[in-house]
PDB file of C-alpha atoms in Angstrom:
ATOM      1  CA  UNK A   1      37.829 145.061   7.894  1.00 77.00           C
ATOM      2  CA  UNK A   2      40.541 147.063   9.694  1.00 87.00           C
ATOM      3  CA  UNK A   3      42.927 144.157   9.062  1.00 90.00           C
ATOM      4  CA  UNK A   4      42.310 144.506   5.315  1.00 91.00           C
ATOM      5  CA  UNK A   5      43.090 148.220   5.538  1.00 94.00           C
ATOM      6  CA  UNK A   6      46.291 147.522   7.461  1.00 94.00           C
ATOM      7  CA  UNK A   7      47.305 144.948   4.856  1.00 93.00           C
ATOM      8  CA  UNK A   8      46.634 147.444   2.055  1.00 94.00           C
ATOM      9  CA  UNK A   9      48.712 150.052   3.922  1.00 94.00           C
ATOM     10  CA  UNK A  10      51.581 147.563   4.245  1.00 94.00           C
ATOM     11  CA  UNK A  11      51.464 146.751   0.525  1.00 92.00           C
ATOM     12  CA  UNK A  12      51.454 150.434  -0.462  1.00 94.00           C
ATOM     13  CA  UNK A  13      54.223 151.275   2.052  1.00 92.00           C
ATOM     14  CA  UNK A  14      56.378 148.514   0.612  1.00 92.00           C
ATOM     15  CA  UNK A  15      55.618 149.291  -3.040  1.00 90.00           C
ATOM     16  CA  UNK A  16      56.220 153.026  -2.582  1.00 90.00           C
ATOM     17  CA  UNK A  17      59.169 152.528  -0.208  1.00 90.00           C
ATOM     18  CA  UNK A  18      57.875 154.853   2.497  1.00 91.00           C
ATOM     19  CA  UNK A  19      55.934 155.008   5.762  1.00 91.00           C
ATOM     20  CA  UNK A  20      52.554 156.709   5.332  1.00 89.00           C
ATOM     21  CA  UNK A  21      52.004 157.320   9.037  1.00 84.00           C
ATOM     22  CA  UNK A  22      55.175 159.444   9.336  1.00 83.00           C
ATOM     23  CA  UNK A  23      54.948 163.242   9.499  1.00 84.00           C
ATOM     24  CA  UNK A  24      57.061 163.747   6.368  1.00 85.00           C
ATOM     25  CA  UNK A  25      55.724 165.717   3.408  1.00 87.00           C
ATOM     26  CA  UNK A  26      57.930 164.093   0.798  1.00 91.00           C
ATOM     27  CA  UNK A  27      56.269 163.535  -2.568  1.00 91.00           C
ATOM     28  CA  UNK A  28      56.652 159.758  -2.402  1.00 90.00           C
ATOM     29  CA  UNK A  29      54.818 159.581   0.929  1.00 93.00           C
ATOM     30  CA  UNK A  30      52.037 161.913  -0.261  1.00 93.00           C
ATOM     31  CA  UNK A  31      51.581 159.823  -3.400  1.00 94.00           C
ATOM     32  CA  UNK A  32      51.454 156.671  -1.270  1.00 94.00           C
ATOM     33  CA  UNK A  33      48.625 158.169   0.811  1.00 95.00           C
ATOM     34  CA  UNK A  34      46.745 159.062  -2.367  1.00 95.00           C
ATOM     35  CA  UNK A  35      47.130 155.521  -3.712  1.00 95.00           C
ATOM     36  CA  UNK A  36      46.172 153.971  -0.371  1.00 95.00           C
ATOM     37  CA  UNK A  37      43.065 156.173  -0.071  1.00 95.00           C
ATOM     38  CA  UNK A  38      41.961 155.366  -3.602  1.00 93.00           C
ATOM     39  CA  UNK A  39      42.543 151.619  -3.341  1.00 93.00           C
ATOM     40  CA  UNK A  40      40.757 151.351   0.013  1.00 93.00           C
ATOM     41  CA  UNK A  41      37.669 153.085  -1.360  1.00 91.00           C
ATOM     42  CA  UNK A  42      37.646 151.019  -4.571  1.00 89.00           C
ATOM     43  CA  UNK A  43      38.136 147.521  -3.166  1.00 89.00           C
ATOM     44  CA  UNK A  44      36.728 147.760   0.367  1.00 90.00           C
ATOM     45  CA  UNK A  45      33.500 149.097   1.811  1.00 86.00           C
ATOM     46  CA  UNK A  46      35.344 150.913   4.586  1.00 91.00           C
ATOM     47  CA  UNK A  47      34.443 154.401   5.748  1.00 94.00           C
ATOM     48  CA  UNK A  48      36.760 157.365   5.317  1.00 95.00           C
ATOM     49  CA  UNK A  49      37.198 157.414   9.100  1.00 96.00           C
ATOM     50  CA  UNK A  50      38.405 153.795   9.205  1.00 95.00           C
ATOM     51  CA  UNK A  51      40.730 154.325   6.252  1.00 95.00           C
ATOM     52  CA  UNK A  52      42.253 157.381   7.920  1.00 94.00           C
ATOM     53  CA  UNK A  53      42.499 155.692  11.319  1.00 95.00           C
ATOM     54  CA  UNK A  54      44.942 153.084   9.996  1.00 94.00           C
ATOM     55  CA  UNK A  55      47.455 155.715   8.854  1.00 94.00           C
ATOM     56  CA  UNK A  56      46.654 158.360  11.496  1.00 91.00           C
ATOM     57  CA  UNK A  57      44.934 160.787   9.112  1.00 92.00           C
ATOM     58  CA  UNK A  58      41.649 162.669   9.416  1.00 94.00           C
ATOM     59  CA  UNK A  59      38.825 161.481   7.160  1.00 94.00           C
ATOM     60  CA  UNK A  60      38.871 164.827   5.303  1.00 95.00           C
ATOM     61  CA  UNK A  61      42.483 164.159   4.267  1.00 94.00           C
ATOM     62  CA  UNK A  62      41.446 160.780   2.884  1.00 94.00           C
ATOM     63  CA  UNK A  63      38.636 162.355   0.837  1.00 94.00           C
ATOM     64  CA  UNK A  64      41.056 164.973  -0.516  1.00 94.00           C
ATOM     65  CA  UNK A  65      43.751 162.455  -1.438  1.00 94.00           C
ATOM     66  CA  UNK A  66      41.301 160.081  -3.118  1.00 91.00           C
ATOM     67  CA  UNK A  67      39.790 162.814  -5.309  1.00 91.00           C
ATOM     68  CA  UNK A  68      43.192 164.358  -5.986  1.00 92.00           C
ATOM     69  CA  UNK A  69      44.593 161.063  -7.264  1.00 91.00           C
ATOM     70  CA  UNK A  70      41.746 160.718  -9.751  1.00 85.00           C
ATOM     71  CA  UNK A  71      42.807 164.055 -11.295  1.00 87.00           C
ATOM     72  CA  UNK A  72      46.583 163.600 -11.087  1.00 91.00           C
ATOM     73  CA  UNK A  73      46.755 160.162 -12.732  1.00 88.00           C
ATOM     74  CA  UNK A  74      45.370 161.729 -15.895  1.00 85.00           C
ATOM     75  CA  UNK A  75      48.641 163.641 -16.333  1.00 89.00           C
ATOM     76  CA  UNK A  76      51.190 161.587 -14.383  1.00 90.00           C
ATOM     77  CA  UNK A  77      51.850 158.244 -16.076  1.00 89.00           C
ATOM     78  CA  UNK A  78      54.332 157.165 -13.386  1.00 91.00           C
ATOM     79  CA  UNK A  79      51.737 157.637 -10.630  1.00 91.00           C
ATOM     80  CA  UNK A  80      49.117 155.905 -12.780  1.00 90.00           C
ATOM     81  CA  UNK A  81      51.431 152.909 -13.207  1.00 89.00           C
ATOM     82  CA  UNK A  82      52.209 152.848  -9.473  1.00 91.00           C
ATOM     83  CA  UNK A  83      48.475 152.909  -8.703  1.00 91.00           C
ATOM     84  CA  UNK A  84      47.791 150.011 -11.083  1.00 89.00           C
ATOM     85  CA  UNK A  85      50.669 148.032  -9.596  1.00 89.00           C
ATOM     86  CA  UNK A  86      49.513 148.569  -6.002  1.00 91.00           C
ATOM     87  CA  UNK A  87      45.902 147.857  -6.966  1.00 89.00           C
ATOM     88  CA  UNK A  88      46.932 144.537  -8.521  1.00 87.00           C
ATOM     89  CA  UNK A  89      48.975 143.570  -5.456  1.00 88.00           C
ATOM     90  CA  UNK A  90      46.152 144.472  -3.067  1.00 90.00           C
ATOM     91  CA  UNK A  91      43.480 142.665  -5.083  1.00 87.00           C
ATOM     92  CA  UNK A  92      45.649 139.543  -5.196  1.00 84.00           C
ATOM     93  CA  UNK A  93      46.402 139.763  -1.462  1.00 86.00           C
ATOM     94  CA  UNK A  94      42.722 140.173  -0.531  1.00 84.00           C
ATOM     95  CA  UNK A  95      41.544 137.536  -2.999  1.00 82.00           C
ATOM     96  CA  UNK A  96      39.522 140.099  -4.971  1.00 74.00           C
ATOM     97  CA  UNK A  97      40.871 138.907  -8.324  1.00 65.00           C
ATOM     98  CA  UNK A  98      42.581 141.038 -10.880  1.00 60.00           C
ATOM     99  CA  UNK A  99      41.688 144.626 -11.636  1.00 57.00           C
ATOM    100  CA  UNK A 100      38.110 144.876 -12.903  1.00 62.00           C
ATOM    101  CA  UNK A 101      36.883 146.656 -16.032  1.00 68.00           C
ATOM    102  CA  UNK A 102      35.558 149.703 -14.176  1.00 68.00           C
ATOM    103  CA  UNK A 103      38.900 150.262 -12.417  1.00 65.00           C
ATOM    104  CA  UNK A 104      40.803 149.689 -15.635  1.00 68.00           C
ATOM    105  CA  UNK A 105      38.714 152.246 -17.520  1.00 72.00           C
ATOM    106  CA  UNK A 106      39.039 154.768 -14.706  1.00 67.00           C
ATOM    107  CA  UNK A 107      42.817 154.396 -14.533  1.00 67.00           C
ATOM    108  CA  UNK A 108      43.262 154.600 -18.329  1.00 70.00           C
ATOM    109  CA  UNK A 109      40.560 157.159 -19.201  1.00 72.00           C
ATOM    110  CA  UNK A 110      43.132 159.863 -19.923  1.00 70.00           C
ATOM    111  CA  UNK A 111      44.780 157.685 -22.587  1.00 73.00           C
ATOM    112  CA  UNK A 112      41.617 157.673 -24.696  1.00 78.00           C
ATOM    113  CA  UNK A 113      40.937 160.324 -27.304  1.00 83.00           C
ATOM    114  CA  UNK A 114      37.938 162.578 -26.770  1.00 86.00           C
ATOM    115  CA  UNK A 115      36.027 160.666 -29.446  1.00 88.00           C
ATOM    116  CA  UNK A 116      36.831 157.333 -27.755  1.00 85.00           C
ATOM    117  CA  UNK A 117      35.691 158.729 -24.391  1.00 82.00           C
ATOM    118  CA  UNK A 118      32.386 159.877 -25.913  1.00 87.00           C
ATOM    119  CA  UNK A 119      31.839 156.529 -27.636  1.00 88.00           C
ATOM    120  CA  UNK A 120      32.582 154.582 -24.473  1.00 84.00           C
ATOM    121  CA  UNK A 121      30.306 156.834 -22.409  1.00 85.00           C
ATOM    122  CA  UNK A 122      27.431 156.324 -24.864  1.00 87.00           C
ATOM    123  CA  UNK A 123      27.971 152.557 -24.775  1.00 87.00           C
ATOM    124  CA  UNK A 124      27.912 152.475 -20.983  1.00 82.00           C
ATOM    125  CA  UNK A 125      24.733 154.591 -20.843  1.00 85.00           C
ATOM    126  CA  UNK A 126      23.070 152.310 -23.386  1.00 85.00           C
ATOM    127  CA  UNK A 127      24.191 149.188 -21.464  1.00 82.00           C
ATOM    128  CA  UNK A 128      22.908 150.521 -18.139  1.00 80.00           C
ATOM    129  CA  UNK A 129      19.599 151.481 -19.743  1.00 80.00           C
ATOM    130  CA  UNK A 130      19.143 147.997 -21.207  1.00 77.00           C
ATOM    131  CA  UNK A 131      19.886 146.361 -17.861  1.00 73.00           C
ATOM    132  CA  UNK A 132      17.399 148.603 -16.033  1.00 72.00           C
ATOM    133  CA  UNK A 133      14.671 147.657 -18.538  1.00 69.00           C
ATOM    134  CA  UNK A 134      15.450 143.944 -18.052  1.00 68.00           C
ATOM    135  CA  UNK A 135      15.161 144.306 -14.282  1.00 68.00           C
ATOM    136  CA  UNK A 136      11.720 145.882 -14.638  1.00 66.00           C
ATOM    137  CA  UNK A 137      10.377 143.039 -16.815  1.00 57.00           C
TER     138      UNK A 137
END
């Protein structure tokens, strides 16, 4: 599992052209940590402690960066594109296939109009409800 995290860190370091474990506070490095934190939580079952261990960060920093990225990518198209690119590279490297529907919706949610967001939310709730009823039968 730690090897997967190291591989993800290498991919993000290369894609973002930085070194996440350095002490720099440059925007590119901070964005790389956000992307790394997010990708690790989405495609691995690793703990925050393990994710932070690989890049010498405390687990609380990883939680902050992961949640922060989810908010920032709604306004920053460049960071959103970088996240999608790194996610695709990491999924391919780990043999997890291409980006799944849930990840795609999450990364592109901000592009939808409010009406589209409401419609999609209702559809998902209806779908989940139908599946729960089928499981109980």
